[in-house]
Tab-separated table of C-alpha atoms in Angstrom:
chain	number	residue	atom	x	y	z
R	1	MET	CA	-168.855	120.651	-142.785
R	2	TRP	CA	-172.485	119.301	-143.101
R	3	VAL	CA	-171.029	116.038	-144.609
R	4	ARG	CA	-169.019	115.566	-141.256
R	5	TYR	CA	-172.307	116.154	-139.313
R	6	LEU	CA	-174.238	113.708	-141.440
R	7	GLY	CA	-171.622	110.991	-140.897
R	8	PHE	CA	-172.036	111.416	-137.130
R	9	VAL	CA	-175.792	111.180	-137.390
R	10	ILE	CA	-175.597	107.931	-139.206
R	11	LEU	CA	-173.109	106.352	-136.828
R	12	PHE	CA	-175.260	107.559	-133.853
R	13	GLY	CA	-178.237	105.757	-135.267
R	14	LEU	CA	-176.285	102.418	-135.433
R	15	PRO	CA	-175.089	101.674	-131.941
R	16	GLY	CA	-175.285	97.812	-132.306
R	17	ALA	CA	-172.963	97.957	-135.299
R	18	LEU	CA	-170.335	99.914	-133.113
R	19	HIS	CA	-170.476	97.640	-130.092
R	20	ALA	CA	-170.759	94.189	-131.743
R	21	GLN	CA	-167.495	92.228	-131.113
R	22	PRO	CA	-165.680	90.244	-133.755
R	23	CYS	CA	-164.840	86.539	-133.530
R	24	GLY	CA	-161.394	84.950	-133.688
R	25	ALA	CA	-160.883	81.945	-136.001
R	26	PRO	CA	-162.595	78.832	-134.216
R	27	GLY	CA	-160.555	75.929	-132.892
R	28	LEU	CA	-161.937	73.168	-134.895
R	29	ASP	CA	-160.354	69.819	-133.939
R	30	GLY	CA	-160.565	67.225	-136.664
R	31	GLY	CA	-162.092	69.506	-139.336
R	32	TYR	CA	-161.725	72.461	-141.625
R	33	PHE	CA	-163.684	75.629	-142.438
R	34	VAL	CA	-164.023	78.365	-145.135
R	35	PRO	CA	-163.231	81.218	-145.369
R	36	LEU	CA	-160.030	80.955	-143.373
R	37	GLN	CA	-159.298	84.369	-141.613
R	38	GLU	CA	-157.667	85.496	-138.401
R	39	THR	CA	-160.827	87.442	-137.430
R	40	TYR	CA	-164.493	87.587	-138.499
R	41	SER	CA	-166.948	90.467	-138.316
R	42	HIS	CA	-170.225	90.159	-136.424
R	43	GLU	CA	-172.771	87.961	-138.231
R	44	ILE	CA	-170.234	86.391	-140.586
R	45	GLU	CA	-170.991	82.785	-141.387
R	46	ILE	CA	-168.576	80.079	-141.935
R	47	ILE	CA	-168.919	76.638	-143.305
R	48	TYR	CA	-167.123	73.632	-141.953
R	49	ALA	CA	-166.688	70.031	-142.593
R	50	CYS	CA	-164.866	67.207	-140.678
R	51	ASP	CA	-161.974	64.813	-141.496
R	52	SER	CA	-162.514	61.273	-142.415
R	53	GLY	CA	-163.764	59.292	-139.509
R	54	ARG	CA	-165.572	62.325	-138.050
R	55	LYS	CA	-168.647	64.345	-138.502
R	56	PRO	CA	-170.264	67.611	-137.496
R	57	ALA	CA	-172.004	67.643	-134.023
R	58	VAL	CA	-175.218	68.595	-135.965
R	59	GLU	CA	-177.231	66.900	-138.640
R	60	GLY	CA	-175.408	66.526	-141.900
R	61	TRP	CA	-171.753	66.070	-143.297
R	62	TRP	CA	-171.192	69.853	-143.553
R	63	ALA	CA	-172.494	72.528	-141.175
R	64	THR	CA	-172.547	76.396	-140.644
R	65	SER	CA	-171.661	78.672	-137.661
R	66	THR	CA	-172.274	82.384	-137.387
R	67	CYS	CA	-170.182	84.948	-135.469
R	68	GLN	CA	-172.583	86.374	-132.866
R	69	ASN	CA	-170.937	89.267	-130.950
R	70	GLY	CA	-167.669	87.399	-130.376
R	71	VAL	CA	-169.088	83.931	-130.007
R	72	TRP	CA	-169.467	81.249	-132.681
R	73	SER	CA	-173.075	79.882	-132.768
R	74	PRO	CA	-173.532	76.983	-132.781
R	75	GLU	CA	-169.952	76.195	-131.775
R	76	PRO	CA	-168.245	74.226	-134.710
R	77	GLN	CA	-167.428	70.645	-133.458
R	78	CYS	CA	-166.325	67.380	-134.973
R	79	ILE	CA	-167.227	64.199	-133.241
R	80	GLY	CA	-166.657	60.668	-134.154
R	81	GLU	CA	-168.743	58.906	-136.770
R	82	GLU	CA	-169.743	56.174	-134.289
R	83	ASP	CA	-171.228	58.813	-131.847
R	84	CYS	CA	-174.832	59.764	-132.008
R	85	LEU	CA	-176.906	63.072	-132.060
R	86	PRO	CA	-179.720	63.554	-129.749
R	87	PRO	CA	-182.807	61.838	-131.264
R	88	GLU	CA	-186.066	63.664	-131.982
R	89	ILE	CA	-188.835	62.162	-129.819
R	90	PRO	CA	-192.112	64.036	-129.669
R	91	ASN	CA	-193.883	64.171	-126.418
R	92	ALA	CA	-191.071	62.707	-124.550
R	93	LYS	CA	-188.139	63.583	-122.196
R	94	PHE	CA	-184.861	61.815	-121.863
R	95	ASN	CA	-181.490	62.160	-120.130
R	96	LYS	CA	-179.568	64.996	-121.959
R	97	LYS	CA	-175.848	65.015	-122.107
R	98	GLN	CA	-173.963	68.271	-121.245
R	99	ASN	CA	-172.354	68.166	-124.610
R	100	SER	CA	-174.656	67.988	-127.682
R	101	TRP	CA	-173.954	64.304	-128.527
R	102	TYR	CA	-173.656	60.835	-127.132
R	103	ASN	CA	-170.717	58.295	-127.231
R	104	GLU	CA	-171.251	54.933	-128.808
R	105	GLY	CA	-172.738	52.580	-126.282
R	106	ASN	CA	-174.447	55.328	-124.438
R	107	THR	CA	-178.046	54.551	-123.460
R	108	ILE	CA	-180.962	56.995	-123.160
R	109	ARG	CA	-184.093	56.319	-121.149
R	110	VAL	CA	-187.289	57.903	-122.332
R	111	THR	CA	-190.199	59.119	-120.234
R	112	CYS	CA	-193.375	60.171	-121.912
R	113	ASP	CA	-195.288	63.378	-121.289
R	114	ASN	CA	-198.479	63.368	-119.215
R	115	GLY	CA	-201.104	61.771	-121.386
R	116	TYR	CA	-198.835	59.700	-123.467
R	117	GLU	CA	-197.385	56.105	-123.113
R	118	LEU	CA	-194.507	54.266	-124.436
R	119	LYS	CA	-195.458	52.179	-127.667
R	120	ASN	CA	-194.766	48.387	-126.809
R	121	ARG	CA	-193.357	49.420	-123.521
R	122	ASP	CA	-189.936	50.252	-125.221
R	123	ALA	CA	-188.267	52.953	-123.090
R	124	THR	CA	-184.601	52.756	-124.041
R	125	ALA	CA	-182.408	53.250	-126.972
R	126	VAL	CA	-178.652	52.574	-127.389
R	127	CYS	CA	-176.127	54.391	-129.564
R	128	LEU	CA	-174.480	51.916	-131.774
R	129	ASN	CA	-172.209	52.797	-134.759
R	130	GLY	CA	-173.571	56.264	-135.098
R	131	THR	CA	-177.324	55.388	-134.960
R	132	TRP	CA	-179.871	54.810	-132.292
R	133	THR	CA	-181.373	51.310	-131.968
R	134	SER	CA	-185.256	51.022	-131.673
R	135	VAL	CA	-185.963	54.784	-130.786
R	136	PRO	CA	-188.958	54.723	-128.347
R	137	VAL	CA	-192.311	56.204	-129.431
R	138	CYS	CA	-194.684	58.114	-127.047
R	139	GLU	CA	-198.316	57.651	-128.352
R	140	ILE	CA	-201.374	59.115	-126.714
R	141	SER	CA	-202.565	56.787	-123.797
R	142	ASN	CA	-205.841	54.941	-124.003
R	143	ASN	CA	-206.355	56.412	-120.441
R	144	THR	CA	-206.175	59.918	-121.802
R	145	CYS	CA	-209.349	62.003	-121.801
R	146	GLY	CA	-210.335	64.416	-124.546
R	147	GLU	CA	-211.473	68.020	-123.742
R	148	PRO	CA	-213.983	68.312	-120.970
R	149	PRO	CA	-217.688	68.338	-122.312
R	150	GLN	CA	-219.167	71.769	-122.592
R	151	ILE	CA	-221.969	72.285	-120.196
R	152	PRO	CA	-224.791	74.888	-120.549
R	153	HIS	CA	-224.305	77.848	-118.261
R	154	ALA	CA	-220.925	76.741	-117.039
R	155	VAL	CA	-217.167	77.467	-117.684
R	156	ILE	CA	-214.025	75.647	-116.558
R	157	ILE	CA	-211.909	77.691	-114.201
R	158	GLY	CA	-208.166	77.340	-113.153
R	159	GLN	CA	-207.226	75.562	-116.288
R	160	LYS	CA	-206.174	76.725	-119.708
R	161	TYR	CA	-207.690	74.919	-122.685
R	162	GLN	CA	-205.984	71.864	-123.925
R	163	ALA	CA	-207.327	69.104	-126.254
R	164	SER	CA	-206.298	66.083	-124.035
R	165	PHE	CA	-205.851	65.445	-120.353
R	166	ALA	CA	-203.767	62.581	-118.715
R	167	ALA	CA	-205.385	60.018	-116.411
R	168	ASP	CA	-206.360	61.283	-112.918
R	169	SER	CA	-206.545	64.913	-114.131
R	170	LYS	CA	-209.245	67.131	-112.420
R	171	VAL	CA	-211.043	70.139	-113.858
R	172	ARG	CA	-213.446	72.327	-112.118
R	173	TYR	CA	-216.659	73.768	-113.556
R	174	LYS	CA	-218.287	77.021	-112.308
R	175	CYS	CA	-221.774	77.868	-113.010
R	176	GLU	CA	-222.700	81.348	-114.226
R	177	ASP	CA	-224.167	83.750	-111.997
R	178	GLY	CA	-227.800	82.804	-111.103
R	179	TYR	CA	-226.996	79.090	-111.613
R	180	SER	CA	-225.816	76.356	-109.273
R	181	VAL	CA	-225.079	72.651	-108.982
R	182	GLU	CA	-225.826	70.458	-105.977
R	183	GLY	CA	-228.037	73.003	-104.153
R	184	ALA	CA	-226.256	76.371	-103.511
R	185	GLU	CA	-222.868	75.134	-104.943
R	186	SER	CA	-221.732	76.956	-108.080
R	187	LYS	CA	-218.571	74.808	-108.485
R	188	LYS	CA	-218.089	70.995	-109.294
R	189	SER	CA	-214.878	69.003	-110.180
R	190	ILE	CA	-214.698	66.026	-112.463
R	191	PHE	CA	-212.004	63.487	-112.956
R	192	CYS	CA	-210.331	61.719	-116.006
R	193	ILE	CA	-210.731	58.022	-115.280
R	194	SER	CA	-209.699	55.336	-117.704
R	195	GLY	CA	-210.183	57.638	-120.798
R	196	SER	CA	-213.569	58.864	-119.578
R	197	TRP	CA	-214.848	61.878	-117.455
R	198	SER	CA	-216.582	61.189	-114.279
R	199	GLU	CA	-220.147	62.303	-113.865
R	200	LEU	CA	-220.899	65.698	-115.272
R	201	PRO	CA	-222.482	68.430	-113.095
R	202	LYS	CA	-225.678	70.356	-114.456
R	203	CYS	CA	-226.033	74.096	-113.731
R	204	SER	CA	-229.701	74.966	-112.939
R	205	SER	CA	-231.174	78.293	-112.160
R	206	GLY	CA	-232.672	79.020	-108.718
R	207	SER	CA	-236.265	78.949	-110.008
R	208	SER	CA	-235.886	75.780	-112.153
R	209	ALA	CA	-234.232	74.078	-109.422
R	210	GLY	CA	-237.517	74.167	-107.396
R	211	GLY	CA	-239.519	72.771	-110.463
R	212	THR	CA	-240.873	75.898	-112.127
R	213	ALA	CA	-239.728	78.639	-114.423
R	214	GLY	CA	-242.000	81.651	-114.902
R	215	GLY	CA	-244.970	79.747	-113.556
R	216	HIS	CA	-244.631	76.769	-115.997
R	217	PRO	CA	-243.887	73.269	-114.800
R	218	THR	CA	-240.396	72.050	-116.248
R	219	SER	CA	-241.319	68.333	-115.798
R	220	THR	CA	-243.627	66.097	-114.055
R	221	GLU	CA	-243.574	62.267	-113.181
R	222	SER	CA	-246.100	61.724	-116.049
R	223	GLY	CA	-243.719	63.281	-118.530
R	224	THR	CA	-245.601	66.665	-119.204
R	225	GLN	CA	-243.345	69.018	-121.167
R	226	PRO	CA	-243.234	72.916	-120.648
R	227	GLY	CA	-246.514	74.398	-121.736
R	228	GLY	CA	-248.431	71.217	-121.196
R	229	GLY	CA	-248.280	69.717	-124.634
R	230	GLY	CA	-247.266	66.170	-125.564
R	231	SER	CA	-245.347	63.572	-123.736
R	232	SER	CA	-241.548	62.884	-123.131
R	233	THR	CA	-239.597	59.695	-122.326
R	234	THR	CA	-240.460	58.175	-118.994
R	235	SER	CA	-238.611	58.846	-115.971
R	236	VAL	CA	-237.273	55.319	-115.928
R	237	SER	CA	-235.796	55.954	-119.301
R	238	ASN	CA	-234.157	59.227	-118.028
R	239	ASP	CA	-232.779	57.431	-115.141
R	240	ARG	CA	-231.187	54.989	-117.236
R	241	ASN	CA	-229.608	57.494	-119.643
R	242	SER	CA	-228.339	59.704	-116.905
R	243	LYS	CA	-226.851	56.586	-114.969
R	244	PRO	CA	-223.134	57.463	-114.478
R	245	ALA	CA	-220.439	55.234	-116.211
R	246	PHE	CA	-218.622	54.538	-112.976
R	247	ILE	CA	-219.492	54.070	-109.359
R	248	PRO	CA	-217.526	54.167	-106.185
R	249	VAL	CA	-214.840	51.502	-105.815
R	250	ASN	CA	-216.214	50.179	-102.502
R	251	GLU	CA	-219.443	48.933	-104.511
R	252	CYS	CA	-217.079	46.437	-106.529
R	253	GLY	CA	-215.976	44.575	-103.409
R	254	VAL	CA	-212.296	43.507	-102.840
R	255	SER	CA	-209.621	45.225	-104.668
R	256	PRO	CA	-208.114	43.047	-107.478
R	257	VAL	CA	-204.757	41.374	-106.693
R	258	ILE	CA	-202.254	41.934	-109.429
R	259	PRO	CA	-199.098	39.699	-109.192
R	260	ASN	CA	-196.072	41.707	-108.601
R	261	GLY	CA	-198.042	44.974	-108.339
R	262	VAL	CA	-199.527	46.977	-105.474
R	263	VAL	CA	-202.089	49.576	-105.065
R	264	VAL	CA	-200.464	52.830	-104.307
R	265	GLN	CA	-203.507	55.206	-104.258
R	266	THR	CA	-207.138	54.560	-103.285
R	267	GLU	CA	-209.695	57.202	-104.055
R	268	ARG	CA	-213.391	57.226	-103.973
R	269	MET	CA	-213.805	56.663	-107.730
R	270	TYR	CA	-210.603	54.744	-108.631
R	271	LEU	CA	-207.637	52.555	-107.451
R	272	LYS	CA	-204.023	53.148	-108.813
R	273	TYR	CA	-201.440	50.439	-109.261
R	274	GLU	CA	-197.669	50.347	-109.581
R	275	CYS	CA	-195.469	47.390	-110.285
R	276	ASN	CA	-192.806	46.138	-108.060
R	277	SER	CA	-189.042	46.826	-108.820
R	278	TYR	CA	-187.721	44.894	-111.766
R	279	TYR	CA	-191.239	44.690	-113.303
R	280	THR	CA	-193.083	47.135	-115.744
R	281	ARG	CA	-196.807	47.755	-116.157
R	282	VAL	CA	-198.857	46.557	-118.965
R	283	GLY	CA	-202.275	48.105	-119.501
R	284	PRO	CA	-203.988	51.049	-117.504
R	285	ASP	CA	-202.443	51.989	-114.048
R	286	THR	CA	-206.002	53.142	-112.915
R	287	VAL	CA	-208.921	50.865	-112.246
R	288	VAL	CA	-212.543	51.833	-111.851
R	289	CYS	CA	-215.815	50.296	-110.962
R	290	THR	CA	-218.260	50.276	-113.771
R	291	ASN	CA	-221.824	50.893	-113.361
R	292	ASP	CA	-222.640	47.178	-113.494
R	293	GLY	CA	-220.349	46.400	-110.499
R	294	ARG	CA	-217.585	45.087	-112.328
R	295	TRP	CA	-213.846	46.011	-112.297
R	296	SER	CA	-212.629	47.845	-115.480
R	297	GLU	CA	-209.588	46.474	-117.504
R	298	LEU	CA	-206.801	45.392	-115.084
R	299	PRO	CA	-203.102	45.977	-115.556
R	300	SER	CA	-200.352	43.333	-115.503
R	301	CYS	CA	-196.786	43.378	-114.220
R	302	LYS	CA	-194.220	41.737	-116.618
R	303	GLU	CA	-190.551	41.272	-116.040
R	304	ALA	CA	-188.278	44.220	-116.956
R	305	PHE	CA	-184.872	42.782	-116.238
R	306	CYS	CA	-182.042	40.666	-117.559
R	307	VAL	CA	-180.358	37.833	-115.645
R	308	LEU	CA	-176.539	38.106	-116.088
R	309	ASP	CA	-174.882	34.793	-115.660
R	310	LEU	CA	-171.248	35.921	-115.082
R	311	ALA	CA	-169.776	32.497	-115.663
R	312	GLN	CA	-170.649	32.680	-119.358
R	313	TYR	CA	-168.185	35.536	-119.756
R	314	SER	CA	-164.849	34.098	-118.683
R	315	GLY	CA	-163.662	34.217	-122.192
R	316	ILE	CA	-163.518	38.096	-121.946
R	317	GLY	CA	-161.550	38.180	-118.731
R	318	ILE	CA	-164.479	37.985	-116.211
R	319	ARG	CA	-163.405	35.904	-113.243
R	320	GLN	CA	-166.508	36.303	-111.057
R	321	THR	CA	-169.266	33.786	-111.117
R	322	GLY	CA	-172.740	33.792	-109.934
R	323	LYS	CA	-175.765	35.672	-111.304
R	324	GLU	CA	-176.651	39.360	-111.232
R	325	TYR	CA	-179.906	41.163	-112.101
R	326	ILE	CA	-180.047	44.237	-114.438
R	327	LYS	CA	-183.055	46.422	-114.719
R	328	GLU	CA	-184.327	47.204	-118.238
R	329	GLY	CA	-182.495	50.117	-119.673
R	330	GLU	CA	-179.616	50.041	-117.034
R	331	THR	CA	-176.158	49.133	-117.025
R	332	LYS	CA	-173.644	47.257	-114.661
R	333	ASN	CA	-169.893	47.461	-114.579
R	334	VAL	CA	-168.097	44.253	-113.911
R	335	TYR	CA	-164.185	44.261	-113.477
R	336	CYS	CA	-162.081	42.185	-115.717
R	337	SER	CA	-158.787	43.209	-114.272
R	338	TYR	CA	-157.509	45.524	-111.657
R	339	TYR	CA	-158.208	48.758	-113.657
R	340	ASP	CA	-160.354	47.571	-116.505
R	341	TYR	CA	-164.105	46.601	-116.636
R	342	VAL	CA	-166.879	45.566	-118.943
R	343	ILE	CA	-170.274	47.363	-119.140
R	344	PHE	CA	-173.205	45.087	-119.421
R	345	THR	CA	-176.554	46.555	-120.617
R	346	CYS	CA	-180.071	45.258	-120.324
R	347	THR	CA	-182.081	46.265	-123.495
R	348	GLN	CA	-185.319	44.703	-124.218
R	349	GLY	CA	-184.569	41.683	-122.057
R	350	ARG	CA	-181.360	40.937	-123.847
R	351	VAL	CA	-177.714	41.448	-122.440
R	352	THR	CA	-175.093	43.340	-124.453
R	353	TYR	CA	-171.657	44.074	-123.304
R	354	THR	CA	-168.422	46.162	-124.365
R	355	ARG	CA	-164.972	45.027	-124.503
R	356	CYS	CA	-162.727	44.812	-121.414
R	357	CYS	CA	-161.399	48.450	-121.230
R	358	GLU	CA	-160.168	51.030	-118.764
R	359	ALA	CA	-162.546	53.997	-117.803
R	360	TYR	CA	-160.820	56.519	-120.087
R	361	TYR	CA	-161.670	54.430	-123.222
R	362	HIS	CA	-165.169	53.678	-121.898
R	363	ASN	CA	-165.935	57.478	-121.444
R	364	TYR	CA	-164.573	58.596	-124.849
R	365	GLY	CA	-165.802	55.892	-127.140
R	366	GLY	CA	-162.597	53.995	-127.657
R	367	CYS	CA	-163.664	50.649	-126.140
């Protein structure tokens, strides 16, 4: 009798094992797996490979999948050898497919995270014969600032710690109790401008703000140090060392004119530029006025499009003539018959194109 009760206690203590669902054999089109069974218990693993001309939808020529409560994870799938898996691009985002792979000829366009920029302005990659062409790289921007400087008697509020900040970022300091900046204010904001932080605040106590601390002078025009001994650097030198790196933009005169670019944001301490459609920016997007009254490095706007002369493609069935413009990284469909069309792609200023096919073959990689 006690053995029966003991068995009940053991089963009662393992509710997950009782309720986990088994898996049926996966439907693997174009491949095979082992072990071959009708059903598989929870957490059983299979190993699969694909037939000639196909490959798993994960890295490698063989792969595994595990039964997780009635579902295979990841789902075993075989794709064409000419298809591509998603690339690994740190500090970047790009258009993800609903399935986990890309057909040959698909193009991805990369956008870097805040604080990063595309190396050589290369934003696109094309899937060709199972590999990606020139995968973009996101590197830290020259306009990115490091961590905000530490200031005595102050903390940064409303912002978790991070080692880098994108251009135009704002952080706010708060002085500790009994200290203030700019009179009675206890908070002060600074901005990341062209890779440098704007003028830093200084937290001073109420007594020292008036020039004394415990009856002793903090400084005098003659350079007296606390306690009355020795001499310090002159006030002229102090003024020079404390001069801010940047001054308001209205002190630099007329805003610079950038061909094919426009000012999209005007602030007290900086101007922000964007390029017109079909152009891409080279250099910083933010321009400041340095303390000597000059503008910082200016951006330029270079062409980011391809000119498609349709008359050159009559040999593949194109009957249209004239010129079309395709933005960098984008595509254009041009019909070569009533149902069929050619896909033209602009990549790094160069036009590539597919064969003349109907939509089905374009969508499933057969063109």
